[in-house]
Amino acid sequence: MQSGDIPVYPSMPAKAPLPVSMPLPGTVLVSKPGHAVTGKRRREDDPIVPYSEAVDVLAPKRQAKAHDVLFRIVVPSKQIGKVIGKVGCRIQKVREETKATIKIADAVARYEERVIIISSKDKENTVTDAEKALQQIAALILKEDGTSIEELKVGTGHVAANTIRLLIAGSQAGSLIGASGQNIEKLRNSSGASVTILAPNQLPLCASAHESDRVVQISGDVPAVLKALEEIGNQLRVNPPRQVISVSPTYNYNAVHPPQSYMDPTSVNYVTFEMLISETLVGGLIGIGGFNISRIRNESGATIKVCGGRGEQNYRQLQFGGSAEQVALAKQRVDEYIYSQLMRQAGVQPTALQMW
């Protein structure tokens, strides 16, 4: 085989074991083993090391009391400025108008989401301060600011426009869904919005340390999203979480594997590796809000870039960087994802790969 040729691998039978160390159907490898990169500056879009710990903002740690109403909104970092405003003017106005307690937790890693925590005392037979603040903050997030649709898609990590995401306790998910999905279906019909409760493995990095937390995703026209959010807020208030939720949460990005430190690209031990992945598999690899690919980066310590625009071609290029061990682990995790998708396409439900 001549240098630069791309190896072609035959498809394997669906029932045959597929070692993750082998190239997988749907991928083409362009390997650069032992390729050292020296004197190369880190590009601004390279992944960075997550913060070692989340830092709470504006208030000391405390826990919400049983009679507190509490909501947690997940906001992409690029949209947080729409909520805060210049010198904090917008969020301060919401505090003054609603009298709710509003806090913003720092991002776990640059470009990742942040959590806005809203709380207030419960009030019988009336809308609570927290519910009022929830509506106002959601309206700020959904407000048009001149950002193009394409910029919005990139900035929010592949989350659709006009989307609000709430973190809820796992104990609240059942009441929101209802028997045989009756409650959530009624909510969709009455509001006109798309309402989805994401799978447990789709929690963003900024999720609370409670492993049972779930994400409620609301999308659609702005009036429909706000109407659905109002109904959901009322249901969550009537069905509070069974466990106490920290108003100043600790974060769960270490729950799967401790994050590894990233290697300086100028190091002589720095290696790079490239592979092509089918366009149809890229969205799932990235995950909601970039969760899946962020998890691989944190676990392996490798930098991973997805090159090319969506829909431009049949394959997208993945670029890995780091030590040989970091790159190998990152590639293994990507291979495991591809394998799991191929098994599903073949009608075989993978049981060993819980990550996907």
Coordinates of C-alpha atoms in Angstrom, one line a residue, residues 22-329:
M22 CA -10.0 -2.9 14.8
P23 CA -11.2 -0.3 12.3
L24 CA -15.0 -0.4 12.2
P25 CA -17.5 -0.3 9.3
G26 CA -18.5 3.3 8.7
T27 CA -15.0 4.6 9.5
V28 CA -11.9 5.2 7.5
L29 CA -8.6 5.6 9.3
V30 CA -5.8 8.0 8.5
S31 CA -3.2 7.1 11.0
K32 CA -0.1 9.1 11.9
P33 CA 1.6 6.9 14.5
G34 CA 4.4 8.4 16.4
H35 CA 3.9 11.8 14.7
A36 CA 5.3 14.3 17.1
V37 CA 4.0 17.9 16.9
T38 CA 6.4 20.5 18.1
G39 CA 6.1 24.3 18.2
K40 CA 2.4 24.1 17.4
R41 CA 0.1 26.5 19.3
R42 CA -3.1 25.4 20.7
R43 CA -6.0 26.7 18.6
E44 CA -8.8 28.5 20.3
D45 CA -11.3 25.9 19.4
D46 CA -9.3 23.1 21.0
P47 CA -10.9 21.5 24.1
I48 CA -9.5 22.7 27.4
V49 CA -9.2 21.2 30.8
P50 CA -12.4 21.4 32.8
Y51 CA -12.2 23.5 35.9
S52 CA -11.1 21.4 38.9
E53 CA -14.3 22.2 40.7
A54 CA -17.5 24.2 40.2
V55 CA -17.5 27.6 41.9
D56 CA -20.8 28.9 43.2
V57 CA -21.7 32.4 42.5
L58 CA -23.2 35.2 44.6
A59 CA -24.1 33.2 47.7
P60 CA -22.7 30.8 50.3
K61 CA -23.7 27.2 50.2
R62 CA -27.0 26.2 51.6
Q63 CA -29.8 23.7 50.9
A64 CA -33.3 24.3 49.7
K65 CA -35.8 23.6 52.5
A66 CA -38.6 21.3 52.0
H67 CA -41.1 24.1 51.4
D68 CA -38.9 25.9 48.9
V69 CA -39.8 25.9 45.2
L70 CA -36.7 25.3 43.1
F71 CA -36.0 25.2 39.4
R72 CA -32.8 24.6 37.5
I73 CA -32.3 25.9 34.0
V74 CA -29.5 24.6 31.8
V75 CA -28.1 27.4 29.6
P76 CA -25.3 27.2 27.0
S77 CA -22.4 29.5 28.1
K78 CA -22.7 31.5 24.9
Q79 CA -26.3 32.5 25.9
I80 CA -25.7 33.3 29.5
G81 CA -24.9 36.9 28.7
K82 CA -28.5 37.4 27.5
V83 CA -29.6 36.5 31.0
I84 CA -27.0 38.5 33.0
G85 CA -26.9 41.6 30.9
K86 CA -24.3 44.4 31.1
V87 CA -22.9 44.6 34.7
G88 CA -25.7 42.1 35.7
C89 CA -28.5 44.6 35.0
R90 CA -30.9 42.1 33.5
I91 CA -30.7 39.4 36.1
Q92 CA -30.8 42.0 38.9
K93 CA -34.0 43.4 37.4
V94 CA -35.6 39.9 37.4
R95 CA -34.6 39.5 41.1
E96 CA -36.1 42.8 42.0
E97 CA -39.3 42.2 40.1
T98 CA -40.0 38.7 41.2
K99 CA -38.3 38.6 44.7
A100 CA -36.9 35.1 43.8
T101 CA -33.4 33.9 44.7
I102 CA -31.4 33.5 41.5
K103 CA -27.9 32.1 41.3
I104 CA -25.6 31.2 38.4
A105 CA -23.1 28.4 38.8
D106 CA -19.8 28.7 36.9
A107 CA -19.2 26.5 33.8
V108 CA -17.5 23.1 34.5
A109 CA -15.5 23.6 31.3
R110 CA -15.3 26.4 28.8
Y111 CA -18.0 26.3 26.2
E112 CA -20.1 24.0 28.4
E113 CA -23.5 24.8 29.8
R114 CA -24.2 26.6 33.1
V115 CA -27.0 26.1 35.5
I116 CA -29.3 28.9 36.7
I117 CA -30.8 28.0 40.1
I118 CA -34.1 29.8 40.9
S119 CA -35.8 29.3 44.3
S120 CA -38.5 30.9 46.5
K121 CA -40.9 30.1 49.2
D122 CA -44.0 28.2 48.2
K123 CA -47.3 30.1 48.2
E124 CA -50.7 28.4 48.4
N125 CA -53.2 29.1 45.6
T126 CA -50.9 31.6 43.9
V127 CA -48.0 31.7 41.5
T128 CA -44.7 31.6 43.3
D129 CA -41.8 34.0 42.9
A130 CA -39.7 31.2 41.5
E131 CA -42.3 30.5 38.8
K132 CA -42.4 34.2 37.8
A133 CA -38.6 34.3 37.6
L134 CA -38.6 31.0 35.6
Q135 CA -40.8 32.6 32.9
Q136 CA -38.8 35.8 32.8
I137 CA -35.4 34.1 32.5
A138 CA -36.7 31.7 29.8
A139 CA -38.0 34.7 27.9
L140 CA -34.5 36.3 28.0
I141 CA -32.9 33.1 26.8
L142 CA -35.4 32.8 23.9
K143 CA -35.2 36.5 23.0
E144 CA -33.7 37.1 19.5
D145 CA -30.4 39.0 19.7
G146 CA -29.4 39.1 16.0
T147 CA -27.6 35.8 16.2
S148 CA -28.0 33.8 13.0
I149 CA -29.5 30.3 13.2
E150 CA -26.2 28.7 12.1
E151 CA -24.3 30.6 14.8
L152 CA -26.9 29.6 17.4
K153 CA -26.6 25.9 16.5
V154 CA -22.9 26.0 16.8
G155 CA -22.9 28.0 20.0
T156 CA -25.4 25.8 21.8
G157 CA -23.7 22.5 21.0
H158 CA -26.3 21.2 18.5
V159 CA -29.3 22.1 20.6
A160 CA -32.2 23.3 18.5
A161 CA -33.2 26.9 18.5
N162 CA -36.0 28.0 20.8
T163 CA -35.2 25.4 23.3
I164 CA -35.3 25.5 27.1
R165 CA -33.8 22.7 29.2
L166 CA -34.6 22.1 32.9
L167 CA -32.9 19.8 35.3
I168 CA -35.4 17.9 37.4
A169 CA -35.0 15.2 40.1
G170 CA -35.6 11.7 38.9
S171 CA -38.5 11.4 41.4
Q172 CA -40.3 14.2 39.5
A173 CA -40.0 12.6 36.1
G174 CA -42.7 10.0 36.7
S175 CA -45.3 12.5 37.6
L176 CA -44.4 14.6 34.6
I177 CA -44.7 11.7 32.2
G178 CA -47.8 10.1 33.8
A179 CA -49.3 6.7 33.4
S180 CA -48.5 5.4 29.9
G181 CA -47.2 8.9 29.0
Q182 CA -50.6 10.5 29.4
N183 CA -49.4 13.6 31.3
I184 CA -46.6 14.5 28.9
E185 CA -48.8 13.9 25.9
K186 CA -51.5 16.2 27.3
L187 CA -48.8 18.8 27.9
R188 CA -47.6 18.6 24.3
N189 CA -51.1 18.9 22.9
S190 CA -52.2 21.8 25.1
S191 CA -49.0 23.9 24.6
G192 CA -48.0 22.9 21.0
A193 CA -44.4 22.5 22.1
S194 CA -42.2 19.5 21.8
V195 CA -41.5 18.2 25.3
T196 CA -39.0 15.4 25.9
I197 CA -37.4 13.9 29.0
L198 CA -33.9 12.9 27.9
A199 CA -32.3 9.6 28.9
P200 CA -30.1 9.4 32.0
N201 CA -27.0 9.1 30.0
Q202 CA -27.7 12.5 28.3
L203 CA -27.1 14.6 31.4
P204 CA -24.9 17.6 30.7
L205 CA -21.7 18.1 32.6
C206 CA -23.2 20.8 34.7
A207 CA -25.8 18.4 36.1
S208 CA -26.1 18.1 39.9
A209 CA -24.3 15.4 41.8
H210 CA -27.6 13.6 42.1
E211 CA -27.3 10.7 39.6
S212 CA -31.0 10.4 39.2
D213 CA -31.4 13.9 37.7
R214 CA -33.1 14.1 34.3
V215 CA -33.3 16.8 31.7
V216 CA -36.6 18.1 30.4
Q217 CA -36.2 19.6 26.9
I218 CA -38.8 22.0 25.6
S219 CA -38.7 23.2 21.9
G220 CA -40.9 25.0 19.5
D221 CA -42.3 28.4 18.8
V222 CA -41.5 30.8 21.6
P223 CA -45.1 31.2 22.9
A224 CA -45.5 27.4 22.9
V225 CA -42.3 26.9 24.8
L226 CA -43.3 29.5 27.4
K227 CA -46.7 27.9 27.8
A228 CA -45.3 24.5 28.2
L229 CA -42.7 25.8 30.7
E230 CA -45.5 27.4 32.8
E231 CA -47.4 24.1 33.0
I232 CA -44.2 22.2 33.8
G233 CA -43.3 24.7 36.5
N234 CA -46.7 24.2 38.1
Q235 CA -46.4 20.4 38.0
L236 CA -42.9 20.5 39.5
R237 CA -44.1 22.7 42.3
V238 CA -47.0 20.4 43.1
N239 CA -44.6 17.4 42.9
P240 CA -41.4 18.5 44.6
P241 CA -38.3 16.3 44.6
R242 CA -38.1 13.6 47.3
Q243 CA -34.5 14.3 48.0
V244 CA -33.1 17.7 49.1
I245 CA -31.5 19.5 46.2
S246 CA -28.5 21.7 46.9
V247 CA -29.0 25.3 45.9
S248 CA -25.2 25.4 45.5
P249 CA -24.7 22.1 43.7
T250 CA -21.6 20.1 43.3
Y251 CA -21.1 18.7 39.9
N252 CA -21.0 15.2 38.5
Y253 CA -18.4 15.3 35.7
N254 CA -16.1 13.0 37.7
A255 CA -18.8 10.3 38.1
V256 CA -17.8 8.2 35.1
H257 CA -14.1 8.7 35.1
P258 CA -11.7 11.3 36.6
P259 CA -10.8 13.8 33.9
Q260 CA -7.3 13.5 32.6
S261 CA -4.9 16.4 32.2
Y262 CA -4.4 17.5 28.6
M263 CA -0.9 17.3 27.1
D264 CA 0.9 20.3 25.8
P265 CA 1.0 20.0 21.9
T266 CA 4.6 21.2 22.0
S267 CA 5.7 18.1 23.9
V268 CA 7.8 15.5 22.0
N269 CA 5.4 12.8 23.3
Y270 CA 2.4 14.4 21.7
V271 CA 0.9 12.3 18.9
T272 CA -2.0 12.9 16.5
F273 CA -4.4 10.5 14.9
E274 CA -7.1 11.0 12.3
M275 CA -10.1 9.0 11.3
L276 CA -13.2 9.5 9.1
I277 CA -16.6 8.7 10.5
S278 CA -19.9 8.5 8.7
E279 CA -21.9 11.7 8.7
T280 CA -24.9 9.8 10.0
L281 CA -23.0 8.9 13.2
V282 CA -21.6 12.3 14.1
G283 CA -24.7 13.7 15.9
G284 CA -24.9 10.8 18.3
L285 CA -21.2 10.9 19.0
I286 CA -21.3 14.6 19.9
G287 CA -24.5 14.1 22.0
I288 CA -27.0 16.5 23.4
G289 CA -25.1 19.7 24.3
G290 CA -21.8 18.0 23.3
F291 CA -22.2 15.7 26.3
N292 CA -20.9 12.5 24.8
I293 CA -17.8 13.9 23.1
S294 CA -17.0 16.0 26.3
R295 CA -17.2 12.8 28.3
I296 CA -14.7 11.1 26.0
R297 CA -12.3 14.1 26.2
N298 CA -12.5 14.2 30.0
E299 CA -12.0 10.5 30.4
S300 CA -9.1 10.1 28.0
G301 CA -7.4 13.5 28.2
A302 CA -7.1 13.6 24.5
T303 CA -8.2 16.5 22.4
I304 CA -10.9 15.7 19.8
K305 CA -12.0 17.9 16.9
V306 CA -14.9 17.2 14.6
C307 CA -14.0 18.8 11.2
G308 CA -16.3 19.8 8.4
G309 CA -19.8 21.2 8.3
R310 CA -22.9 19.3 8.9
G311 CA -24.3 17.7 5.7
E312 CA -21.3 18.9 3.5
Q313 CA -20.1 15.4 2.8
N314 CA -20.7 11.7 3.6
Y315 CA -17.8 11.5 6.1
R316 CA -16.5 13.9 8.8
Q317 CA -12.9 13.9 10.0
L318 CA -12.1 13.3 13.7
Q319 CA -8.7 14.6 14.8
F320 CA -7.2 13.2 18.1
G321 CA -4.2 14.7 19.9
G322 CA -2.4 13.8 23.1
S323 CA -0.1 11.1 24.4
A324 CA -0.2 7.7 22.7
E325 CA -2.2 6.3 25.7
Q326 CA -4.7 9.2 25.6
V327 CA -5.3 9.0 21.9
A328 CA -5.7 5.2 22.1
L329 CA -8.3 5.5 24.8

